[in-house]
Every structure is written in C-alpha cells, then in structure tokens.
XYZ file of C-alpha atoms in Angstrom:
507
model
C 111.212 119.353 77.339
C 109.910 120.921 74.123
C 107.124 122.942 75.778
C 108.924 126.300 75.657
C 110.143 125.792 72.092
C 106.679 124.649 71.017
C 105.035 127.665 72.626
C 107.414 130.143 70.967
C 107.203 128.564 67.508
C 103.403 128.257 67.509
C 103.198 131.860 68.741
C 105.403 133.082 65.906
C 103.339 131.232 63.307
C 99.994 132.184 64.859
C 100.492 135.834 63.896
C 100.587 134.877 60.213
C 97.251 133.091 60.116
C 95.121 136.224 60.053
C 96.783 137.631 56.942
C 95.572 136.982 53.415
C 98.888 137.909 51.805
C 102.383 137.865 53.246
C 104.950 140.563 52.613
C 108.706 140.146 52.866
C 108.536 142.067 56.149
C 106.062 139.529 57.564
C 108.346 136.639 56.635
C 111.438 138.383 58.027
C 109.641 139.068 61.316
C 108.479 135.446 61.600
C 111.961 134.084 60.838
C 113.405 136.408 63.488
C 110.996 134.970 66.073
C 111.870 131.432 64.997
C 115.597 132.200 65.349
C 115.102 133.552 68.880
C 112.976 130.531 69.843
C 115.612 128.053 68.630
C 118.493 129.874 70.312
C 116.605 130.037 73.609
C 116.027 126.274 73.316
C 119.815 125.697 73.237
C 119.926 124.671 69.581
C 123.462 124.996 68.205
C 124.087 128.278 66.346
C 125.167 126.660 63.015
C 121.960 124.598 63.037
C 119.842 127.690 63.716
C 121.455 129.600 60.849
C 120.933 126.737 58.407
C 117.325 126.181 59.462
C 116.273 129.834 59.306
C 118.008 130.333 55.940
C 116.125 127.389 54.429
C 112.777 128.573 55.794
C 113.296 132.165 54.606
C 114.446 131.066 51.154
C 111.417 128.809 50.633
C 108.940 131.260 52.232
C 109.916 134.020 49.803
C 109.634 131.685 46.826
C 106.819 130.830 44.451
C 105.309 128.073 46.613
C 104.103 130.686 49.136
C 103.366 133.652 46.896
C 101.144 131.539 44.652
C 99.389 129.656 47.452
C 95.708 130.168 48.276
C 96.599 130.336 51.967
C 100.171 131.654 52.355
C 100.176 131.354 56.160
C 99.403 127.633 56.059
C 102.090 127.189 53.429
C 104.691 128.784 55.734
C 103.637 126.466 58.574
C 104.042 123.539 56.174
C 107.543 124.728 55.238
C 108.590 125.088 58.886
C 107.249 121.613 59.631
C 109.107 120.044 56.682
C 112.399 121.740 57.584
C 111.991 120.689 61.212
C 111.480 117.077 60.084
C 114.612 117.359 57.907
C 116.732 118.615 60.827
C 115.455 115.782 63.042
C 116.477 113.202 60.472
C 113.789 113.002 57.798
C 112.558 109.418 57.753
C 112.435 107.027 60.699
C 115.521 104.810 60.737
C 115.319 101.243 62.030
C 118.068 99.090 63.503
C 120.399 97.442 60.995
C 120.693 93.852 62.165
C 123.081 91.198 60.852
C 121.806 88.562 58.435
C 123.512 85.900 60.533
C 122.960 85.892 64.322
C 123.987 87.266 66.665
C 123.694 90.967 65.853
C 125.800 93.191 68.129
C 124.623 96.565 69.446
C 127.208 98.593 71.355
C 126.218 101.451 73.673
C 128.647 104.358 74.137
C 128.444 107.662 75.974
C 129.445 109.630 79.045
C 128.870 108.441 82.592
C 125.413 109.406 83.819
C 123.836 109.537 80.370
C 121.700 106.494 81.192
C 123.440 103.700 79.234
C 122.814 100.893 81.739
C 119.120 101.708 82.183
C 118.829 102.111 78.435
C 120.299 98.622 77.938
C 117.372 97.199 79.929
C 114.833 99.302 78.032
C 116.310 98.239 74.702
C 116.269 94.578 75.794
C 112.605 94.801 76.767
C 111.723 96.505 73.479
C 113.663 93.904 71.465
C 111.897 91.097 73.343
C 108.577 92.641 72.376
C 109.759 92.600 68.747
C 110.305 88.844 68.934
C 114.078 88.831 69.578
C 116.114 87.094 72.296
C 118.625 89.705 73.535
C 121.665 89.109 75.748
C 123.064 91.931 77.903
C 126.864 92.003 78.311
C 128.287 93.889 81.302
C 131.433 95.666 80.072
C 131.229 98.630 82.464
C 133.761 97.327 84.974
C 134.805 100.753 86.309
C 131.745 102.349 87.911
C 130.874 100.895 91.340
C 128.008 98.352 91.178
C 127.466 98.921 87.432
C 127.472 95.147 86.843
C 124.925 94.575 89.610
C 122.723 97.352 88.237
C 122.740 95.803 84.754
C 121.842 92.390 86.206
C 118.866 93.876 88.075
C 117.699 95.876 85.067
C 118.089 92.817 82.830
C 116.065 90.674 85.227
C 113.246 93.255 85.246
C 113.331 93.351 81.442
C 113.201 89.552 81.211
C 116.631 89.316 79.559
C 119.760 87.293 80.414
C 122.871 89.194 81.555
C 126.378 87.910 80.803
C 128.581 89.145 83.666
C 131.659 86.931 84.286
C 133.550 89.722 86.084
C 132.385 91.474 89.300
C 133.421 94.920 88.097
C 134.333 97.693 90.573
C 137.699 98.019 88.837
C 138.254 94.267 88.323
C 138.353 92.598 84.883
C 139.142 93.348 81.239
C 136.101 94.844 79.452
C 137.443 94.009 75.965
C 137.820 90.335 76.882
C 134.334 90.282 78.466
C 132.807 91.773 75.307
C 134.502 89.155 73.108
C 133.410 86.285 75.382
C 129.860 87.694 75.512
C 129.480 87.492 71.730
C 130.796 83.905 71.737
C 128.370 83.005 74.564
C 125.451 84.460 72.586
C 126.461 82.453 69.501
C 126.686 79.203 71.493
C 123.378 79.735 73.344
C 121.519 81.052 70.246
C 120.775 84.603 71.385
C 120.095 86.651 68.271
C 121.080 90.118 69.602
C 123.899 91.172 71.938
C 123.652 94.522 73.745
C 127.077 95.618 75.049
C 127.002 98.104 77.938
C 130.304 100.005 78.033
C 131.880 102.237 80.666
C 131.689 106.014 80.546
C 133.597 108.906 82.073
C 132.565 112.214 83.540
C 134.174 113.878 80.531
C 135.712 112.939 77.212
C 139.270 111.591 77.692
C 141.797 109.429 75.853
C 141.308 106.378 78.114
C 137.558 106.333 77.477
C 137.985 106.585 73.723
C 140.718 103.923 73.606
C 138.612 101.434 75.582
C 135.472 102.047 73.492
C 137.454 101.730 70.255
C 139.009 98.459 71.475
C 135.588 96.977 72.334
C 134.311 98.010 68.923
C 137.250 96.342 67.217
C 136.797 93.151 69.279
C 133.051 92.780 68.668
C 132.587 94.396 65.215
C 129.123 95.680 66.151
C 126.335 96.133 63.602
C 125.160 99.266 65.425
C 127.056 101.642 67.718
C 124.535 103.793 69.569
C 125.721 107.044 71.123
C 123.630 107.634 74.251
C 123.263 111.337 74.983
C 121.586 113.044 77.907
C 119.139 115.506 76.337
C 119.453 117.784 79.389
C 123.099 118.787 78.878
C 122.266 121.343 76.175
C 125.115 122.688 74.048
C 127.598 120.170 75.519
C 125.699 117.423 73.715
C 127.040 118.639 70.377
C 130.678 118.802 71.495
C 130.465 115.355 73.136
C 128.808 113.857 70.055
C 131.536 115.235 67.796
C 134.234 113.805 70.096
C 132.677 110.310 70.031
C 132.114 110.520 66.290
C 135.787 111.287 65.681
C 137.200 109.014 68.421
C 135.006 105.906 68.224
C 132.442 106.444 65.525
C 128.740 105.683 65.912
C 125.871 104.780 63.616
C 122.949 106.193 65.579
C 121.925 108.363 68.514
C 119.662 107.618 71.493
C 118.205 110.559 73.429
C 117.562 109.971 77.130
C 115.758 112.028 79.796
C 113.344 113.693 77.389
C 110.949 113.990 80.330
C 113.236 116.552 81.976
C 112.548 120.267 82.194
C 115.688 121.358 80.340
C 115.525 122.957 76.916
C 115.363 120.454 74.056
C 117.983 121.894 71.743
C 120.186 118.793 71.895
C 117.659 116.773 69.893
C 117.605 119.409 67.163
C 121.396 119.789 67.103
C 122.982 116.325 67.334
C 121.442 114.922 64.171
C 122.306 117.965 62.052
C 125.890 118.325 63.365
C 126.947 114.658 63.343
C 124.952 113.486 60.343
C 123.852 110.350 62.220
C 120.140 109.639 62.792
C 118.311 109.549 66.127
C 117.037 105.989 66.507
C 115.381 105.917 69.929
C 114.118 108.271 72.612
C 113.718 107.593 76.326
C 111.315 109.757 78.315
C 111.077 108.293 81.815
C 112.495 105.958 84.449
C 110.312 102.928 83.696
C 111.421 100.270 81.231
C 108.323 101.005 79.125
C 109.302 104.673 78.703
C 111.198 104.010 75.495
C 110.253 104.115 71.833
C 111.465 104.510 68.273
C 112.208 108.127 67.353
C 109.949 109.414 64.571
C 111.186 112.783 63.209
C 107.855 113.662 61.592
C 105.882 112.958 64.775
C 108.317 114.905 66.944
C 108.149 117.895 64.598
C 104.368 117.710 64.679
C 104.364 117.775 68.487
C 106.803 120.689 68.620
C 104.524 122.710 66.322
C 101.460 121.885 68.439
C 99.880 119.593 65.836
C 99.780 116.550 68.111
C 100.989 112.987 67.656
C 97.919 110.872 67.000
C 99.867 107.981 65.425
C 101.888 107.366 68.592
C 98.673 107.593 70.626
C 97.100 104.911 68.410
C 100.163 102.656 68.705
C 100.124 102.929 72.497
C 96.419 102.085 72.532
C 96.991 99.020 70.347
C 99.527 97.708 72.861
C 97.149 97.760 75.848
C 93.688 97.269 74.308
C 92.594 93.776 73.338
C 90.912 93.852 69.912
C 88.068 91.480 70.875
C 87.374 93.300 74.126
C 87.392 96.663 72.316
C 84.934 95.330 69.734
C 82.652 94.002 72.479
C 82.807 97.349 74.298
C 81.996 99.235 71.082
C 78.985 96.969 70.547
C 77.758 97.685 74.067
C 78.238 101.439 73.586
C 76.130 101.483 70.413
C 73.378 99.425 72.038
C 73.406 101.420 75.279
C 74.327 98.364 77.378
C 77.709 99.566 78.656
C 78.088 98.690 82.343
C 80.275 100.116 85.088
C 82.364 96.928 84.915
C 83.090 97.630 81.224
C 83.884 101.241 82.105
C 86.318 100.065 84.805
C 88.153 97.779 82.362
C 88.459 100.596 79.812
C 89.786 102.941 82.489
C 92.400 100.401 83.649
C 93.587 99.950 80.057
C 93.959 103.713 79.646
C 95.997 103.891 82.861
C 98.445 101.371 81.380
C 99.156 103.817 78.550
C 100.664 106.346 80.973
C 99.652 109.622 82.627
C 96.405 111.051 81.261
C 98.000 114.468 80.745
C 100.640 112.935 78.458
C 98.000 111.122 76.402
C 95.858 114.233 75.968
C 99.006 116.193 75.111
C 99.345 114.102 71.934
C 96.083 115.497 70.565
C 96.297 118.363 68.045
C 96.182 121.781 69.710
C 96.636 120.337 73.183
C 99.780 122.363 73.915
C 98.328 125.761 73.186
C 96.502 128.378 75.240
C 93.753 127.324 77.618
C 94.036 123.662 76.654
C 97.624 123.533 77.883
C 96.624 125.126 81.190
C 93.779 122.634 81.581
C 96.123 119.683 80.914
C 98.492 120.870 83.644
C 95.644 120.486 86.138
C 94.744 116.913 85.144
C 95.159 114.689 88.209
C 95.451 110.925 87.706
C 94.447 110.419 91.333
C 90.882 111.307 90.352
C 90.789 108.126 88.248
C 92.023 106.189 91.266
C 89.066 107.514 93.276
C 86.636 106.500 90.517
C 88.246 103.066 90.442
C 87.832 102.734 94.223
C 84.139 103.660 94.005
C 83.423 101.096 91.263
C 85.361 98.382 93.089
C 83.242 99.112 96.158
C 80.140 97.981 94.263
C 78.797 94.444 93.982
C 78.861 92.716 90.557
C 75.090 93.219 90.298
C 75.446 96.953 90.960
C 78.181 97.315 88.349
C 76.087 95.443 85.802
C 72.913 97.468 86.469
C 73.657 100.839 88.158
C 69.914 101.615 88.259
C 69.537 99.453 91.377
C 71.949 101.660 93.359
C 69.560 103.352 95.786
C 70.320 105.633 98.731
C 71.383 102.928 101.213
C 73.588 101.251 98.636
C 75.265 104.561 97.831
C 75.994 105.141 101.511
C 77.549 101.673 101.783
C 79.672 102.201 98.632
C 80.867 105.595 99.905
C 81.961 104.164 103.266
C 83.654 101.165 101.666
C 85.638 103.221 99.143
C 86.525 106.105 101.470
C 84.695 108.838 99.562
C 81.635 110.994 100.149
C 78.117 110.037 99.048
C 78.071 113.041 96.717
C 81.051 111.598 94.803
C 79.193 108.308 94.340
C 76.100 110.221 93.166
C 78.242 112.235 90.770
C 79.825 109.107 89.254
C 76.491 107.335 88.734
C 74.828 110.445 87.266
C 77.682 111.166 84.868
C 77.820 107.519 83.830
C 74.149 107.530 82.798
C 74.598 110.815 80.933
C 77.697 109.569 79.118
C 76.044 106.274 78.162
C 73.023 108.111 76.773
C 75.213 110.518 74.809
C 77.365 107.722 73.331
C 74.265 105.821 72.259
C 72.870 108.908 70.518
C 76.181 109.616 68.770
C 76.396 106.009 67.573
C 72.976 106.350 65.961
C 73.782 109.671 64.328
C 76.963 108.307 62.757
C 75.179 105.286 61.307
C 76.450 102.604 63.690
C 72.931 101.523 64.636
C 71.601 101.289 68.134
C 70.910 104.774 69.366
C 69.847 107.067 66.545
C 66.416 107.579 65.113
C 64.760 104.291 64.365
C 62.046 103.545 61.857
C 58.969 102.998 63.972
C 55.252 102.900 63.265
C 53.075 105.303 65.142
C 49.407 104.675 65.502
C 47.111 107.577 64.634
C 43.658 108.288 66.010
C 42.005 105.740 63.710
C 44.558 103.050 64.488
C 46.271 103.204 61.114
C 50.027 102.915 61.172
C 52.052 105.852 59.885
C 55.746 105.154 59.128
C 58.162 107.619 60.654
C 61.437 108.560 58.907
C 60.039 107.320 55.622
C 62.572 107.512 52.830
C 65.565 107.317 55.198
C 67.508 104.061 55.116
C 68.821 102.439 58.266
C 71.807 104.206 59.777
C 70.587 107.775 59.300
C 71.840 108.403 55.732
C 69.350 110.331 53.492
C 67.698 108.568 50.542
C 67.991 109.975 47.013
C 65.245 112.587 46.385
C 62.136 111.869 44.337
C 62.770 113.661 41.011
C 59.543 112.659 39.222
C 57.624 115.854 40.114
C 60.358 118.312 39.210
C 59.970 120.718 36.250
C 61.245 119.516 32.832
C 65.037 119.507 32.692
C 65.398 119.373 36.473
C 63.823 115.965 36.951
C 67.009 114.132 35.967
C 70.278 113.528 37.715
C 73.425 115.098 36.192
C 74.996 113.028 33.386
C 77.750 111.671 35.612
C 75.224 110.436 38.174
C 72.625 109.034 35.797
C 71.166 105.731 36.907
C 72.224 106.034 40.549
C 68.579 106.365 41.623
C 67.739 102.924 40.204
C 69.045 99.384 40.629
C 70.519 97.768 37.508
C 68.233 95.613 35.375
C 68.254 91.977 36.432
C 69.817 92.790 39.818
C 69.474 89.803 42.195
C 70.423 90.633 45.838
C 70.675 86.937 46.721
C 73.783 86.646 44.558
C 75.745 89.132 46.661
C 78.505 87.480 48.707
C 78.263 89.317 52.006
C 80.132 88.485 55.254
C 78.131 86.624 57.939
C 77.599 89.797 59.993
C-alpha cells in the first residue's frame, strides 16, 4: 500500500545526498516533492500542510546548517516528523485492573470488524489471555455465524444467544456477554458491533447504547485503509457520535494509496493500535509508528523481521543449526527444517522487503520476481531423498539423482543444481564462521612439517578465532616501543594473575 509513497519520498530525498551544503532553494524543492507525494497518496490536505511546514521549518534551522552531513539531517527530520504524524510511541491496550476487560469494535460495514475480532482473539490468546467474542452484529445476514466460525478458528469461545439476521437486541446481548465472561472467568471481552454502509443516526445510537451498557475499557474504530479520504470523514463522525480510544487499520495489503494511515491519527488525535495486512488470522500485529515510518522511507523494518523469526524458530534448534553451520556439518534435513520455518513467517518477498533498501531501484524489481513456488520445488526434491541421502549428500550419485528427480516431479538438472548449490553454500558459511571468530571454518593453527621434519607453526601470534595479537614492540626505536599512556599494560597480564580463579561458564 505504501509502495508509491515510499518511492516518491525516497526519490525526493535521494537528490539531496550528493550535495555537501543545502541552500534554501534545495530545501524548498524537496518539500515541494514531499507535498506532491503525500497528496498523491491521499493524505488529507490539513495533514500535508502541517507536515511540510514542520519539515521546512526544521530543515532551514540550525540543526541542518551546522550539521556535517546536511542531507542525512534532512532525512532524519522527515523520519521524525513521519513518526510523529503516525502517533509517536507505540500504544498498548489499556486493560482493566479487575477482569473482565471490555474491548468494543466499531466501524462501517465491510471494514473487516468480524474478521478482526477473530484476529484480535488469536493475538490475545498468544499474549496469555482468555478472550470471549460477543456477537452483537444482529443486522447483517449470517454475521453471527461468521463470528462463530472465525472464533473457532482462533481458538476462542463465542457468546451468541441470538441468531441474528434481524432478530434480537444487540444492547441486551452485549450486557449479557459481559456477565457471562465474569461468571466463566474470561479476562477479556471483544464485542463485535453492527455497521452500516454509511454513517447514519441509527448506527450511532446503537453503538452509543452498547458503549453505555458495557462501559468498555477500549473502543477501537476499525477503518478500511483502502477508502482513502473518506476514512477521515468517517473517523470524525465516529469520534463525535460514539467516541473511540484507538484505531485499527485493515486491508493494508491492498493496492490503494496509504494516505488513510497518515491522516486518521493526526485528524482524530487517537493512536493507531493495530494493523491488519491479510486474510489469515496471523496477518495482524501491533502498529509501531517508528517502524512504519522507517519502511515508508525505505529504511526497512528489521525489528519486526526479528520478532517474526522468534515466533517460528525454536531457540534450541536454531543454536544446534548454528553449531552445525560453523562446523560444516549442516545436512539437507537441517536445511529443510530451516526452510519450513521461514515459510511460516510469510511470503519471502514480504520478508526481504523488510530489509533496508529493499524497496528501492533494482532490489525492488528483483523482489517482485521472487516466487515462493521455487521453495516448494526445493522442498519436494529434498523430501524425495532417503534419510541417509539427506544426512550425507555426497552419496547421491547419478542413479540416485535420477530416482529423486522422478519421485519429486522435477528434472535431473534441478536436482544437480540443488546439491551443487548446497555444497557451495555450506562451504561459504563455514568459511564466514571462521573469519568472524566463531571457530570451525577459518584458518586454524596447524603444524606443517618442513623438509627436515621439524614442525613450523602456522599463524603464529594469532589467537584462536582470527583476531590479531598485540604487536611485538621490543624492537621498535626509542619512544615508539611503548603503548600510548591510555593503553599501557595491555600487552601484559597483571602480576599474580591466576587463570584458574576465573569463573567461566561450562562451555
């Protein structure tokens, strides 16, 4: 959704990087490009004016004129102002001290409230809570049934005493749902309310009545990020008619322009708490303004990438795999397990897109051509091997390769390519591990035998791990044979030093 905005903003800032000093004309030109980029992204006009004014005011101040690298300072200013518009710091849910906490969802029909209720329930379960879904959308056909199905997939209980389809009192259902949660010891209640195709008095009256009946701790306004400028008008109507404490953006995976995300927070004054970027229940996460700003400016989102990896990678298995990589013992079975874990994190293109610089120039074009089906073919080839072949790929001869190719539905050349690349990658990883001091694959201290059979130590003076030893200063000219005053004594161990007294971990 933010691709176009990201491309325009990074393009506007790229022109500054080749200049040693910035004139007022340079700053005015850059701010003009930023204004055009924001307007084309459907950001509300008042928000654009405020943003550009702040950037221009700071860019023409002392913090840029006195900087060693003015261009980088302008990029920093744009990033900070973008974070401010998106909400500044990440805001967490405010839960009640005494259970159950009540979270009410409000928004127009089609914004994704019911699906979001399931996503929120699954996320809360992962946080150690026991959520209860309450079906208060009794107007839309089959809304109750949809919530029950979504709740079942999320592993959450759904309270639905009324069939819906125009039957039942939603205010009474909401009140009974909170009482049910209190009796059955659910600690969070998620109330799914009805929406309308547009803002009207009936919708506002019903939402206000449910709020009064349940006294929720959080009222989340669910907004479809694809509706553009209408998002601001709708948000203002709900703010004045019902009131809400936070915003949830849905459908961030769409191809519409992402101005709604940059507008709602600034216009309503309420923070964006969550973002939904797909149809699956897992496509949901806390909204981090700083990370979103970083992605928009093409600087990546490594923290989110790390968090996703922590969710799917087992720490012990990762440690074992790292040990095998450094020792050069990584097998195709280990490679398969790593690949399956990566697939759980989502599409490969999305993961690579979180790396810094991934959304610019040739890298962006390369990412668009990444095909996850290629990983499926690799997986099929490895699964077509016997356990012995996965453990020791060196035994895979010509006849075995033909059998693997027929069993996995690929050509023999693809099997050859996989095996060859695997050996090359394993060799490279082993070498890198040695160079970075992790042991295993770098240069090792060996003893070579000369012509007369006398051993000659190789790499003498280099400690294990590849780090250089301190130089021998004894043969230097007077005055240069000493370390600087601040480093004096670092080339010697302290007097009376006893290594056996060191308390080191077992490994």
